[in-house]
PDB file of C-alpha atoms in Angstrom:
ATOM      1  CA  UNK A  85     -10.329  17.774  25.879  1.00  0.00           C
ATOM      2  CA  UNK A  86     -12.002  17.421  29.386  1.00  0.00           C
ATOM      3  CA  UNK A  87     -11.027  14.857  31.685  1.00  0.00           C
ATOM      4  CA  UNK A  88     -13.217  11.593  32.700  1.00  0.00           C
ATOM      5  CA  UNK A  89     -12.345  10.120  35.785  1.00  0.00           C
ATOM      6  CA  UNK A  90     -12.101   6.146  34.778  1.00  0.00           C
ATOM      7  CA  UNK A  91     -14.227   5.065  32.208  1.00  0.00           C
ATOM      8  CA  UNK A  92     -17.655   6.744  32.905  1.00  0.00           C
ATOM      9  CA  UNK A  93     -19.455   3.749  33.012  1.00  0.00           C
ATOM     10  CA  UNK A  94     -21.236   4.513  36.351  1.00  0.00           C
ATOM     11  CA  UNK A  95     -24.443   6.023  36.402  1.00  0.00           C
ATOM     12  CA  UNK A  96     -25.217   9.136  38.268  1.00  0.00           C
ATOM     13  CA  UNK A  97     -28.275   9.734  39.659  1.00  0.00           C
ATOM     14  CA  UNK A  98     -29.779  13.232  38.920  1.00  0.00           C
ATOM     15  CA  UNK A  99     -32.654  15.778  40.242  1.00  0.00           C
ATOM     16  CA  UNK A 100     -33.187  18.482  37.856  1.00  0.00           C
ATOM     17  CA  UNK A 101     -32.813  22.067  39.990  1.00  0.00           C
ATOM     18  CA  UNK A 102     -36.087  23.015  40.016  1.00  0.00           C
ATOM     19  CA  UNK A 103     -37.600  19.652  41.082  1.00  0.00           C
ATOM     20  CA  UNK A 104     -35.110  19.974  43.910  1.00  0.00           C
ATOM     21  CA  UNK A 105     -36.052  23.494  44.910  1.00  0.00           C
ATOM     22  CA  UNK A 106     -39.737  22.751  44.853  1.00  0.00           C
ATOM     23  CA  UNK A 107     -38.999  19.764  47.405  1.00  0.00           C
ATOM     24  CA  UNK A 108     -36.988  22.561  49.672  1.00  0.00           C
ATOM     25  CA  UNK A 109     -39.897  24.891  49.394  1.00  0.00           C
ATOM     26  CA  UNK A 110     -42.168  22.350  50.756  1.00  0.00           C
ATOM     27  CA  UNK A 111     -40.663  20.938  53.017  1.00  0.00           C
ATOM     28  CA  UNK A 112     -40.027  24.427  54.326  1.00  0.00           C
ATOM     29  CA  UNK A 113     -43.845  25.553  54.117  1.00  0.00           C
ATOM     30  CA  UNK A 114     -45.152  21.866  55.640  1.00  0.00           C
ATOM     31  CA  UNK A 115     -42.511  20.761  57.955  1.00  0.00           C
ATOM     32  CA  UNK A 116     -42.379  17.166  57.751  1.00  0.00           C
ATOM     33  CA  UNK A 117     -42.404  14.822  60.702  1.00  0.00           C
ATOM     34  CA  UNK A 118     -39.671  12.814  58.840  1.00  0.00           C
ATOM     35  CA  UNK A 119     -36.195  13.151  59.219  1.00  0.00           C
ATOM     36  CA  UNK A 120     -35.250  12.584  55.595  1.00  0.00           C
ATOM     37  CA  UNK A 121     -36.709  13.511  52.306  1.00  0.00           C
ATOM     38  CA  UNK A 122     -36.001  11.266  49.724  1.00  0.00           C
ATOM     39  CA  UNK A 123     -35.880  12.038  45.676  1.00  0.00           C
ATOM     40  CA  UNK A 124     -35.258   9.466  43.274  1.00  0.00           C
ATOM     41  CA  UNK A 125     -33.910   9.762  39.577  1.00  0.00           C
ATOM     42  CA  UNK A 126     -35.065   6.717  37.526  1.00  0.00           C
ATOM     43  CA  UNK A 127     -32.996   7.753  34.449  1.00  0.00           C
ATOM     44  CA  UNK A 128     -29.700   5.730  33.383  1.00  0.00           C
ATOM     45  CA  UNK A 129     -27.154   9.007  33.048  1.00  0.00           C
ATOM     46  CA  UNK A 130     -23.791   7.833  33.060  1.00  0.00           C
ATOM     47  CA  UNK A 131     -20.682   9.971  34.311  1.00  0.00           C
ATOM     48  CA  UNK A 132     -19.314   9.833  31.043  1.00  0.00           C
ATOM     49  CA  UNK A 133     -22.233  11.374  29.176  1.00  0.00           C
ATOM     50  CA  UNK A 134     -22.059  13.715  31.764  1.00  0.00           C
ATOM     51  CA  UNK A 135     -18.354  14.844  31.277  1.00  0.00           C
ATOM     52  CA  UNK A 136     -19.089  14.393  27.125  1.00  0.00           C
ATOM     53  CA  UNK A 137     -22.136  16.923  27.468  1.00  0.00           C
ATOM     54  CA  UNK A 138     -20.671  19.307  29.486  1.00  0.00           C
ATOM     55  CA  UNK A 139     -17.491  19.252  27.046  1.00  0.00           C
ATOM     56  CA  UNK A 140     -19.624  19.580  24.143  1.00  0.00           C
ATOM     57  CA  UNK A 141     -21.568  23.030  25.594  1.00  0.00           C
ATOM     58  CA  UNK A 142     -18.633  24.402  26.759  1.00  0.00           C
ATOM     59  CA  UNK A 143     -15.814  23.185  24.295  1.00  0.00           C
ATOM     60  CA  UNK A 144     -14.690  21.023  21.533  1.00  0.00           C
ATOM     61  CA  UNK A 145     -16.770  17.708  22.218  1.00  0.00           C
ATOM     62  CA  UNK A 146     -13.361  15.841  23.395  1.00  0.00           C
ATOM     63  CA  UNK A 147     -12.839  14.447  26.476  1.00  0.00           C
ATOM     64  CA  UNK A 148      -9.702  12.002  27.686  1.00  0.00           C
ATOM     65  CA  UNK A 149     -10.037   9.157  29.892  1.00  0.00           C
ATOM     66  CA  UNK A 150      -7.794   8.370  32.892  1.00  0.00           C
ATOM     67  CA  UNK A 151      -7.190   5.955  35.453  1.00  0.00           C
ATOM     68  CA  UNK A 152      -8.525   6.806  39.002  1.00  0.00           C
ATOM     69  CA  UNK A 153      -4.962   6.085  39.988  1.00  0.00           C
ATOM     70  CA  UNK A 154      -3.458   8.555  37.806  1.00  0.00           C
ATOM     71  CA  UNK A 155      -6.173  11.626  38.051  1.00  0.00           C
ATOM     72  CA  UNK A 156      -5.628  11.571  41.386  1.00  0.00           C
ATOM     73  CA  UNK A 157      -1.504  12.359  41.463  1.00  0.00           C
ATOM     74  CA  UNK A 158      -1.911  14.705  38.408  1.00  0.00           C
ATOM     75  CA  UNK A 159      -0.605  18.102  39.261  1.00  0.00           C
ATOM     76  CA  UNK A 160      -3.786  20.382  38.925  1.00  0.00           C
ATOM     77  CA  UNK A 161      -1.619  22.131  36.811  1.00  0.00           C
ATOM     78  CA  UNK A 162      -1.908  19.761  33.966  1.00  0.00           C
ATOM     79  CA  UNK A 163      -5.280  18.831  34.041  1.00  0.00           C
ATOM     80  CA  UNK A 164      -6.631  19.928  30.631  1.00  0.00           C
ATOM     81  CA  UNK A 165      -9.018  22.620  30.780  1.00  0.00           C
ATOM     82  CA  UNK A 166     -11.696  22.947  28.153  1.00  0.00           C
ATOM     83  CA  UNK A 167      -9.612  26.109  26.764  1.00  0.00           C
TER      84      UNK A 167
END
């Protein structure tokens, strides 16, 4: 199973990678006076579909929650991998 940090109930925002690289390639050919280029994602993605997605592509579909606390003074060695 693939870890989830906490319960996954937070949304992430999200730019696909080709919206993002046409943004770069304009602002690169036009040169904006601003300092900052914005992009917003309107969707409602949460972490957890996130980490359940990327488990189901790339392994069994299982993924294991744990507490902030507790990720974070796991050994790397026994974080599960998706193997």
């Amino acid at each position: 199973p693939l870890t989830l940090v906490g319960e996954g109930n937070n949304v992430v925002p999200m730019i696909h990678v080709k919206d993002f690289s046409n943004i770069v390639v304009q602002v690169a050919l036009t040169k904006p006076e601003e300092k900052y280029i914005i992009a917003v994602d309107f969707g409602s993605t949460t972490f957890g579909e996130v980490v359940k997605a990327i488990s189901t592509q790339l392994g069994n579909g299982e993924t294991v929650a744990q507490s902030k606390e507790d990720f974070v003074i796991t050994p790397i060695a026994d974080i599960p991998s998706l193997q």
